[in-house]
Short mmCIF file of C-alpha atoms and ligand atoms in Angstrom, two decimals:
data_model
loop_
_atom_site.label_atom_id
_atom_site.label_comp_id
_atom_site.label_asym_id
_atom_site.label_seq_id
_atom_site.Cartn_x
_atom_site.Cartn_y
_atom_site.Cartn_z
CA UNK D 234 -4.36 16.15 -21.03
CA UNK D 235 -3.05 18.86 -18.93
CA UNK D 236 -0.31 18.81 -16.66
CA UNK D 237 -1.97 18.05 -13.65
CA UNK D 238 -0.28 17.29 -10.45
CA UNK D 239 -1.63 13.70 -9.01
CA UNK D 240 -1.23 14.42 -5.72
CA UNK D 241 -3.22 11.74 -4.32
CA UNK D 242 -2.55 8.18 -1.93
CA UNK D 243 -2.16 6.64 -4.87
CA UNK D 244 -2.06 6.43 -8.38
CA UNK D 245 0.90 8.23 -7.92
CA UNK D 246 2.79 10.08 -10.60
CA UNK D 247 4.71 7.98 -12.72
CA UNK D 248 8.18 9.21 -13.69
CA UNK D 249 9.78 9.80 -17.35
CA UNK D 250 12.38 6.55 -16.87
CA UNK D 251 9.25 4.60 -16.11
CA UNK D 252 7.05 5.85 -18.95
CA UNK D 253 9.66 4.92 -21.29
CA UNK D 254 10.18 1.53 -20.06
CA UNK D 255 7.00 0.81 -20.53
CA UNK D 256 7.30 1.10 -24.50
CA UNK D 257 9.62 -1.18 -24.71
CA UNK D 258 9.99 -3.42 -27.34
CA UNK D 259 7.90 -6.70 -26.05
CA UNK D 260 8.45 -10.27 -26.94
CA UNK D 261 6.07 -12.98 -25.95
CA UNK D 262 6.41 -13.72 -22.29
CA UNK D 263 5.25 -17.32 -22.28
CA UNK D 264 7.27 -18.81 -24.71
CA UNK D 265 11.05 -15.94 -25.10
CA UNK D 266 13.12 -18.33 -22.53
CA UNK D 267 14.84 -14.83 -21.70
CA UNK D 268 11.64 -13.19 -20.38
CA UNK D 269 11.49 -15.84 -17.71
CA UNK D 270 15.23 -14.32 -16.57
CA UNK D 271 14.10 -10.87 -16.83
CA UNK D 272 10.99 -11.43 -14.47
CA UNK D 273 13.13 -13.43 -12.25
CA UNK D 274 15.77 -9.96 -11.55
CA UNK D 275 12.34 -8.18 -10.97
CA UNK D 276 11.61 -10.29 -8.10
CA UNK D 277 15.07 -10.16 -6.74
CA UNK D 278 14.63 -6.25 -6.80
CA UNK D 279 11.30 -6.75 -4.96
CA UNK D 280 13.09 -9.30 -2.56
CA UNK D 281 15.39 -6.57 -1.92
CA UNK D 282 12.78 -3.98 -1.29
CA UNK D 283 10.78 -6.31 0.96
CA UNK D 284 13.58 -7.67 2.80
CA UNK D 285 12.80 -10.93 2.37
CA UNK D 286 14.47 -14.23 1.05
CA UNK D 287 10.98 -16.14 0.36
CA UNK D 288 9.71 -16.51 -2.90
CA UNK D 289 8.20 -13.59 -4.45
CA UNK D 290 5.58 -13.08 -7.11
CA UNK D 291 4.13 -10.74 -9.39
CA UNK D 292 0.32 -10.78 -10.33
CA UNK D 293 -1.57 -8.89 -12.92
CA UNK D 294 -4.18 -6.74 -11.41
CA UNK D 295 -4.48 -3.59 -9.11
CA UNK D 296 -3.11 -4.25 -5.52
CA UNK D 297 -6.45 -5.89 -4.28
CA UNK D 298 -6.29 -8.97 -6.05
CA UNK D 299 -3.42 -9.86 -4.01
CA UNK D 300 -5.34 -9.19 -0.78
CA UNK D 301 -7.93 -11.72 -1.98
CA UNK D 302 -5.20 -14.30 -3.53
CA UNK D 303 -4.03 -14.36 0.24
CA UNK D 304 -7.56 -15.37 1.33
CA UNK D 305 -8.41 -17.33 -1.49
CA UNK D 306 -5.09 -19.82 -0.62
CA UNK D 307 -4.56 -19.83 2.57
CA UNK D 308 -8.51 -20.07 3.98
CA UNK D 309 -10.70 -23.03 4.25
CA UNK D 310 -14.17 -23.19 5.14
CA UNK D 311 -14.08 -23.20 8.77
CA UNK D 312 -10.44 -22.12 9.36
CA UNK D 313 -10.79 -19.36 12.22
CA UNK D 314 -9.39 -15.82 11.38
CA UNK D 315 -8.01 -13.10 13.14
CA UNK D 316 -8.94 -9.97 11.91
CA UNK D 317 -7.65 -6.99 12.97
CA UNK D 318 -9.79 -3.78 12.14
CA UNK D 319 -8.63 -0.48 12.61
CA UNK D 320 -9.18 1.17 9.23
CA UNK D 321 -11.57 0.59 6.20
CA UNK D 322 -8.77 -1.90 4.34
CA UNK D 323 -8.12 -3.64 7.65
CA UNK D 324 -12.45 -4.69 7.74
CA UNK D 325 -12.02 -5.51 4.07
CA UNK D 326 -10.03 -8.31 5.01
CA UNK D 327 -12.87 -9.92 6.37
CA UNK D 328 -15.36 -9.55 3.31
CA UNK D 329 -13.03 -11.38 1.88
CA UNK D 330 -12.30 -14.26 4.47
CA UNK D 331 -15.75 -14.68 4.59
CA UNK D 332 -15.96 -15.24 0.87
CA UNK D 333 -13.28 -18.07 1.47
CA UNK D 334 -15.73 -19.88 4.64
CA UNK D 335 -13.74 -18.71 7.39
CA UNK D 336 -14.80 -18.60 10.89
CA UNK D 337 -14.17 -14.77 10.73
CA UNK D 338 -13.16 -12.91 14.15
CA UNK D 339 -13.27 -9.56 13.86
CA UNK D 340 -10.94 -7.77 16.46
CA UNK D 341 -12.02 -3.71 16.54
CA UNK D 342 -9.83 -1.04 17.65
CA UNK D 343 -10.21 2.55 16.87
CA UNK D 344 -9.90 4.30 13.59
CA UNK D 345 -8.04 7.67 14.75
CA UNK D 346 -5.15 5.51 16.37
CA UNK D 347 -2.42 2.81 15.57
CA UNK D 348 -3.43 -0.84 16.65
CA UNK D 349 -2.52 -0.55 20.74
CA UNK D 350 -0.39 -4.35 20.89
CA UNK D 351 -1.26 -4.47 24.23
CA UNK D 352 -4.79 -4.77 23.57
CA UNK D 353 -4.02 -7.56 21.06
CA UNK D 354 -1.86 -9.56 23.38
CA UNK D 355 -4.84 -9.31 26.06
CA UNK D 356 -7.05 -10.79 23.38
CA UNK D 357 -4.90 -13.68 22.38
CA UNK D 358 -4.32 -14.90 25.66
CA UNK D 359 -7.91 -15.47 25.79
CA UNK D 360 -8.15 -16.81 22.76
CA UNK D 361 -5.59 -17.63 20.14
CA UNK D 362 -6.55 -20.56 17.82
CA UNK D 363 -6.17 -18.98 14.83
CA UNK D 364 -4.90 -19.99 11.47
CA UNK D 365 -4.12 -16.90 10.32
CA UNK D 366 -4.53 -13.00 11.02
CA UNK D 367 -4.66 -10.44 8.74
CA UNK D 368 -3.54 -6.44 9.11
CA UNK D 369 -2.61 -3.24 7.21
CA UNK D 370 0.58 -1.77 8.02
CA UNK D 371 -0.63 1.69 6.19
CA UNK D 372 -4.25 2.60 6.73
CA UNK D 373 -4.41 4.73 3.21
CA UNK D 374 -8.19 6.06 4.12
CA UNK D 375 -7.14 7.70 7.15
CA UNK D 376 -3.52 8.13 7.21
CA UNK D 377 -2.56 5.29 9.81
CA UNK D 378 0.64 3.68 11.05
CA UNK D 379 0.39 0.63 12.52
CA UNK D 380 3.32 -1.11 14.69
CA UNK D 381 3.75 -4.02 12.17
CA UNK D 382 7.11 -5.69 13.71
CA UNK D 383 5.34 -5.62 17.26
CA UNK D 384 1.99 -7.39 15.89
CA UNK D 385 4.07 -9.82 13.82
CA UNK D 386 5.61 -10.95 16.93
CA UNK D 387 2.86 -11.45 19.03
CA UNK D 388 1.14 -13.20 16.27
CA UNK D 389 3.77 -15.53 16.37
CA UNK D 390 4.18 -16.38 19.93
CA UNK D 391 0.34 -17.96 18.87
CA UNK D 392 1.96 -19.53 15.80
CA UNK D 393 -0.15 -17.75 14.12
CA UNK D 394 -0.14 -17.08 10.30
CA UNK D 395 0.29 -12.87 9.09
CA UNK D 396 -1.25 -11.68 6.48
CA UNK D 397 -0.27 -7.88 5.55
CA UNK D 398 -1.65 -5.39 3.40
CA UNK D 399 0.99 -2.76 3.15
CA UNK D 400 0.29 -1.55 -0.14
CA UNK D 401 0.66 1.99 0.64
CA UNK D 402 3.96 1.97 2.75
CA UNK D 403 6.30 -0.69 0.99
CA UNK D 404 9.00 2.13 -0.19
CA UNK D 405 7.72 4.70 1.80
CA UNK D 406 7.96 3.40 5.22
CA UNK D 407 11.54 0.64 6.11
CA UNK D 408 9.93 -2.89 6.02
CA UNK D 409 11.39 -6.04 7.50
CA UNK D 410 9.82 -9.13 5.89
CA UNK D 411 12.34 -12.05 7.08
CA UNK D 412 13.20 -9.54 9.90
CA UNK D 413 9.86 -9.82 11.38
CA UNK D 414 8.84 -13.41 9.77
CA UNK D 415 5.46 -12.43 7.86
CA UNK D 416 4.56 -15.19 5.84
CA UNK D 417 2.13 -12.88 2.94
CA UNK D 418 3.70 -9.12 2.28
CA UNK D 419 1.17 -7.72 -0.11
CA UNK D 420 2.56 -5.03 -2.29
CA UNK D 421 0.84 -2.66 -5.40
CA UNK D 422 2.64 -1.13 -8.48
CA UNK D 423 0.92 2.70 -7.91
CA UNK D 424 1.72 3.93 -4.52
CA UNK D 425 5.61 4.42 -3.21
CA UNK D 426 6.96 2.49 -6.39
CA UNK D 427 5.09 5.17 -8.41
CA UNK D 428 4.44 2.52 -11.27
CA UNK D 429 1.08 2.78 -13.39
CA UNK D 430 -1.91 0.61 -11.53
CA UNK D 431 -2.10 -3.05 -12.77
CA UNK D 432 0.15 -4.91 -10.64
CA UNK D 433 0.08 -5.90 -7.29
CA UNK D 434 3.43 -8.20 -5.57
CA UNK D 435 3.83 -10.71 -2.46
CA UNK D 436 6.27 -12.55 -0.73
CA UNK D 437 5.32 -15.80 0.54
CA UNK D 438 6.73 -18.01 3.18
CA UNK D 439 7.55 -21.28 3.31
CA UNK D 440 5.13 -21.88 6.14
CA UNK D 441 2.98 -20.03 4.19
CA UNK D 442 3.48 -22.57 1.10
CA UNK D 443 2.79 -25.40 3.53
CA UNK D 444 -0.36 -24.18 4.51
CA UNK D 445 -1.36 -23.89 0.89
CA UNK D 446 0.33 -27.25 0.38
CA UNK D 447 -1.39 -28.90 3.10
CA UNK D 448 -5.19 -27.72 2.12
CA UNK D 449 -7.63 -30.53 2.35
CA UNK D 450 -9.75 -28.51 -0.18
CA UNK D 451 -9.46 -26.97 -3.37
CA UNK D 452 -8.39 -23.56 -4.15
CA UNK D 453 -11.77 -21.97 -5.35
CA UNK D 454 -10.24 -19.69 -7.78
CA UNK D 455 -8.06 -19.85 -10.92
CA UNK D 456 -6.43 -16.28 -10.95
CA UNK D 457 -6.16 -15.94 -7.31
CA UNK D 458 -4.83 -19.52 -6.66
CA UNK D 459 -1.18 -19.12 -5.85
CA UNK D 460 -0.46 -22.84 -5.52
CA UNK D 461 -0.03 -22.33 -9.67
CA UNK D 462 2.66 -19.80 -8.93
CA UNK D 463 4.82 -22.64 -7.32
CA UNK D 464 8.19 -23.21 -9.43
CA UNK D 465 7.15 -21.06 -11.65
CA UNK D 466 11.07 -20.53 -12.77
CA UNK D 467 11.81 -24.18 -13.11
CA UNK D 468 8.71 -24.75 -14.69
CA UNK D 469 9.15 -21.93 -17.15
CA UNK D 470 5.21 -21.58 -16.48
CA UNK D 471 2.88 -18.85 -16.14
CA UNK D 472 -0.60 -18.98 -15.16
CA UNK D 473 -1.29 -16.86 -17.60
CA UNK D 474 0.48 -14.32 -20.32
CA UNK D 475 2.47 -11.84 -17.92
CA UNK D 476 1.58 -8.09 -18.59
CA UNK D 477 5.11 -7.65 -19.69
CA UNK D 478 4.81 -3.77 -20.35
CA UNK D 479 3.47 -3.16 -16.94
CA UNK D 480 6.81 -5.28 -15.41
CA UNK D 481 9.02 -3.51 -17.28
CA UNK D 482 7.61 -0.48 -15.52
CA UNK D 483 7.97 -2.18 -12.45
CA UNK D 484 11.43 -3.19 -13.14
CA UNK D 485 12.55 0.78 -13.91
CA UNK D 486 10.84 1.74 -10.71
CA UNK D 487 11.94 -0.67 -8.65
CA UNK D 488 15.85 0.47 -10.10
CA UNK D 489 14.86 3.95 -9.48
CA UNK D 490 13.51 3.07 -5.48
CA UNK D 491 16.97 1.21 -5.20
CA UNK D 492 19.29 3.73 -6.26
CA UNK D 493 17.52 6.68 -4.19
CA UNK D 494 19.57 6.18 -0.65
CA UNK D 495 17.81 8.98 1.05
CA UNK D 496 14.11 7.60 0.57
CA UNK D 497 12.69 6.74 3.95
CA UNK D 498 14.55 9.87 5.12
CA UNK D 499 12.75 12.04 2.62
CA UNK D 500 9.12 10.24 3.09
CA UNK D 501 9.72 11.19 6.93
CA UNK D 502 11.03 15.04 6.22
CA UNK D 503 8.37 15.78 4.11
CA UNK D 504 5.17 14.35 5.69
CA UNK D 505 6.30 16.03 8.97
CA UNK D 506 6.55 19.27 7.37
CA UNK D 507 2.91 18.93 5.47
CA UNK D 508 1.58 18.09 9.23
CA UNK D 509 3.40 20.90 10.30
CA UNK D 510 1.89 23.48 7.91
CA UNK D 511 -1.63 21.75 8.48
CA UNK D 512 -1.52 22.27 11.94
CA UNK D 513 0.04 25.73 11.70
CA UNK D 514 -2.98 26.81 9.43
CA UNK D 515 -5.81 25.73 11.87
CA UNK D 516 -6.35 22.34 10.00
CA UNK D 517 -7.52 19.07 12.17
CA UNK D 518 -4.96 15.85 11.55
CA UNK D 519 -7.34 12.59 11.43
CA UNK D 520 -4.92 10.80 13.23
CA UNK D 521 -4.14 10.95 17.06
CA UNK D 522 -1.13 8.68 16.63
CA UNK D 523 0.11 6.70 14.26
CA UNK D 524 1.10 9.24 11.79
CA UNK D 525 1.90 7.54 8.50
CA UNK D 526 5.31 8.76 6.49
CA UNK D 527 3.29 7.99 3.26
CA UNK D 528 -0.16 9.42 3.92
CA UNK D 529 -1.76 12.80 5.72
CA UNK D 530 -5.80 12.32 6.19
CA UNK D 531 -6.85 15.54 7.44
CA UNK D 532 -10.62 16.97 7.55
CA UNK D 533 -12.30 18.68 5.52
CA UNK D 534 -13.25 22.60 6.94
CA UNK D 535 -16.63 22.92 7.69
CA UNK D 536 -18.68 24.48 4.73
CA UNK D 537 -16.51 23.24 1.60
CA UNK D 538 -17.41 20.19 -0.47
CA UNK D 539 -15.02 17.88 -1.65
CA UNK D 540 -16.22 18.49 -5.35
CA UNK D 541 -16.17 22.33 -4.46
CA UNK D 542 -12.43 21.84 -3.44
CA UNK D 543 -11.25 19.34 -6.32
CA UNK D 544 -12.95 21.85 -9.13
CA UNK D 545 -10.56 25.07 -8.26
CA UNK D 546 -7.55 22.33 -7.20
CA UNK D 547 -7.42 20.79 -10.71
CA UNK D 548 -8.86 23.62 -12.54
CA UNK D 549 -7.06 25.99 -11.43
CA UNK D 550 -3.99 25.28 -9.88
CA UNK D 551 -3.58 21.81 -12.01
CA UNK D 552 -3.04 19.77 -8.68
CA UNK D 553 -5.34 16.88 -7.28
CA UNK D 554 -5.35 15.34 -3.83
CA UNK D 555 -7.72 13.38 -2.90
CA UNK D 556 -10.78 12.83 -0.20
CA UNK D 557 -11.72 9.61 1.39
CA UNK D 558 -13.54 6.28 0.88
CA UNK D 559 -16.06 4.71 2.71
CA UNK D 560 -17.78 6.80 5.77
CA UNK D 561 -14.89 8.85 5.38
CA UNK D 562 -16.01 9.97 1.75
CA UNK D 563 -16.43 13.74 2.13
CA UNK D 564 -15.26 14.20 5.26
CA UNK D 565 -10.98 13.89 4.96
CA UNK D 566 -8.96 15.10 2.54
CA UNK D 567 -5.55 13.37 1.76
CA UNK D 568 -2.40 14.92 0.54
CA UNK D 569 -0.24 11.35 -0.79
CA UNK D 570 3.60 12.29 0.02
CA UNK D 571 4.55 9.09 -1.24
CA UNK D 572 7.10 7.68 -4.28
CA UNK D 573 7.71 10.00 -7.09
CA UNK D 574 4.95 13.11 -5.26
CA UNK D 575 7.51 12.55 -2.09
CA UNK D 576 9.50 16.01 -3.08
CA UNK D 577 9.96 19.30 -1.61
CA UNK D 578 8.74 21.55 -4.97
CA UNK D 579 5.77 18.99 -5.44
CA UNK D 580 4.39 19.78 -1.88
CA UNK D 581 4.88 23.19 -2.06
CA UNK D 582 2.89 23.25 -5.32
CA UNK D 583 0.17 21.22 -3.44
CA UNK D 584 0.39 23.95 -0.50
CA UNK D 585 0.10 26.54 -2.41
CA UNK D 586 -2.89 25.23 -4.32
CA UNK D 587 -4.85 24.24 -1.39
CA UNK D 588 -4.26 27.80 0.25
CA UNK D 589 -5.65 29.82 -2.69
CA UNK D 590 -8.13 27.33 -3.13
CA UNK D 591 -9.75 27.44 0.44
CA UNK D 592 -9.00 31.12 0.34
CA UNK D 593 -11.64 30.88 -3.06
CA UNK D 594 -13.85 28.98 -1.25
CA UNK D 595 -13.93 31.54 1.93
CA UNK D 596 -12.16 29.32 4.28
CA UNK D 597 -9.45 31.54 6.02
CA UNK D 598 -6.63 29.87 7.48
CA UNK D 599 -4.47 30.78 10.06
CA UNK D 600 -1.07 30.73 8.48
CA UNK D 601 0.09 30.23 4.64
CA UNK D 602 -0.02 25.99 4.45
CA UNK D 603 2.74 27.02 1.46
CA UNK D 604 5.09 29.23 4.00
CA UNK D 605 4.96 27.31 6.79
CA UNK D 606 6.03 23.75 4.91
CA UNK D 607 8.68 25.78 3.53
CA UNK D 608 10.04 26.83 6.73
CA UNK D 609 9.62 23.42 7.74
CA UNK D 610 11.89 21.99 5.20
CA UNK D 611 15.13 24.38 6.31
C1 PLP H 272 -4.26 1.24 -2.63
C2 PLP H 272 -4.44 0.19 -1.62
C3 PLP H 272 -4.90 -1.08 -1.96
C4 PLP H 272 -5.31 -1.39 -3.36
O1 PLP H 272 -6.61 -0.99 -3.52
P1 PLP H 272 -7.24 0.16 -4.45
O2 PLP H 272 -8.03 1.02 -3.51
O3 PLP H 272 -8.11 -0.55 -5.39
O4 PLP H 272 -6.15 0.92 -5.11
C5 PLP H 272 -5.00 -2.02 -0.96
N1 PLP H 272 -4.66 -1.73 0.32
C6 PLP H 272 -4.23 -0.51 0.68
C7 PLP H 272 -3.88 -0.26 2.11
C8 PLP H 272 -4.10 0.48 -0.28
O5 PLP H 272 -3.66 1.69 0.07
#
């Protein structure tokens, strides 16, 4: 393979420290009485990242299967649920609360801007008989920040159960699990942890557990029931045979996020620079507000194909970033400035890339994307 530059929301690249702990040595997870301490430390790192005292888990499988293990729990057929829908992951919560029988409310605010809270707390007043809500904190199609602490707490005013998807900020972007009281944090191995896919983490609360605990129903699910996850540690019991080279990985990034004091710092420097230098060169931001630290959607120039783009990006100049999903497939491009890609010569790399590549592709920009982040980051 050649040395290309993954420059994209996520996979992001993986480090050497982290490659190498994943070919470690394994022994058999469900039955080495030591394992069972090992994955225990990895959840205290996680606990540490999250912020968060409440029991924390680790599940095999790319960060959506905890967004549906959350649904699959918590919901009953019937229970109502807040949705809150500013982003193509934020509506995907309610494909999959609808898979579980809720009674699915679907709150819509728009795409280019951070959930307004004052618009939420005009809704709940209204109406606020809700079991649970779900939100994104990091809107990875489109680059979007929302206010997480000031949703939390009008959610619970209502007493309201949170479910967050913040996938692509957790070690990007400061988050406050106990701090703010959400009950499900959901958390992937590939984005600011910069761990290969196949794992995706949560912290759950204890009023979260009691909701599960308290289900009149079955769980319809094996691999996305969390009830089994209960005790887990004084049960030395796994649902199923850990991944154990993927936690190792997990363990060696998580060391690596906790020894690297300047992190948020760095995530904030750097994607204000690349917005900078996007700007500066004539290029439209997606967002109006609600800039993520993690993410920059910007669109596509007129004329130029995403495929057009990506062949001379990677071809060429060995570096990938990525366009959109959904009805945004196409039309953004997104630069991820997150974990391990969050570094000053990796962005200029990706600067300079893009401007030889749209100058290729007879886009002209207004300024060097490559000189003006540079002059950015003095
Ligand atoms: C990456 C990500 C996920 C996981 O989904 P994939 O697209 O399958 O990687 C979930 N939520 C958000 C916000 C993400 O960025």
């Amino acid at each position: 393979m050649r040395d290309l530059l993954i420059m994209t929301p996520g996979p992001t690249e993986v480090s050497e420290e982290v490659r190498q702990a994943m070919s470690q040595k394994i022994t058999n997870p469900d039955l080495d009485p030591d394992f069972f301490d090992y994955y225990l430390h990895t959840t205290a790192k996680l606990q540490k990242l999250l912020r968060t005292k409440n029991d924390t888990i680790i599940m095999s499988g790319e960060g959506i299967l905890g967004l549906e293990s959350a649904c699959a729990s918590l919901i009953e057929p019937g229970d109502r649920v807040l949705v809150l829908d500013n982003g193509i992951f934020g509506r995907g919560f309610a494909d999959f609360a609808n898979l579980y029988g809720a009674d699915v409310e679907l709150l819509e605010f728009p795409y280019e801007r951070a959930i307004d809270p004052v618009k939420l707390q005009t809704y709940l007043a209204q109406d606020n008989d809700f079991k649970l809500a779900t939100f994104v904190h990091c809107e990875t199609p489109t680059g979007v920040l929302n206010p997480i602490a000031e949703i939390t707490g009008i959610l619970q005013e209502y007493e309201i159960l949170t479910v967050v998807d913040a996938v692509s900020a957790i070690g990007g972007i400061p988050v406050e699990v106990d701090g703010w009281g959400i009950d499900i944090m959901l958390g992937g191995s590939q984005k600011c942890l910069s761990v290969p896919p196949g794992l995706t983490f949560m912290s759950i609360s204890s009023a979260a557990w009691e909701a599960i605990n308290e289900r009149q129903t079955d769980i319809k699910g094996f691999y996305t029931n969390l009830k089994l996850w209960q005790n887990w540690y004084e049960k030395k019991f796994f649902p199923y045979t850990q991944a154990i080279s993927d936690i190792y990985a997990l363990d060696a990034g998580l060391d690596k996020w906790l020894a690297d004091e300047g992190v948020f710092d760095r995530h904030k420097e750097i994607a204000r620079a690349v917005r900078s230098s996007l700007t500066a060169a004539g290029l439209e931001l997606y967002p109006e507000t609600g800039y993520s630290d993690t993410v920059t959607a910007f669109c596509l120039p007129a004329g130029i194909s995403y495929r057009q783009l990506n062949h001379i990006m990677t071809r060429k100049f060995a570096v990938m970033i990525a366009d959109s999903l959904g009805q945004f497939g196409n039309k953004l491009l997104r630069i991820g400035h997150m974990g391990e890609n969050c570094y000053e010569e990796k962005l200029y790399r990706t600067m300079r890339a893009l401007d030889k590549s749209f100058h290729e592709l007879g886009c002209n920009l207004q300024q060097s994307l490559a000189e003006v982040f540079m002059e950015e980051m003095n």
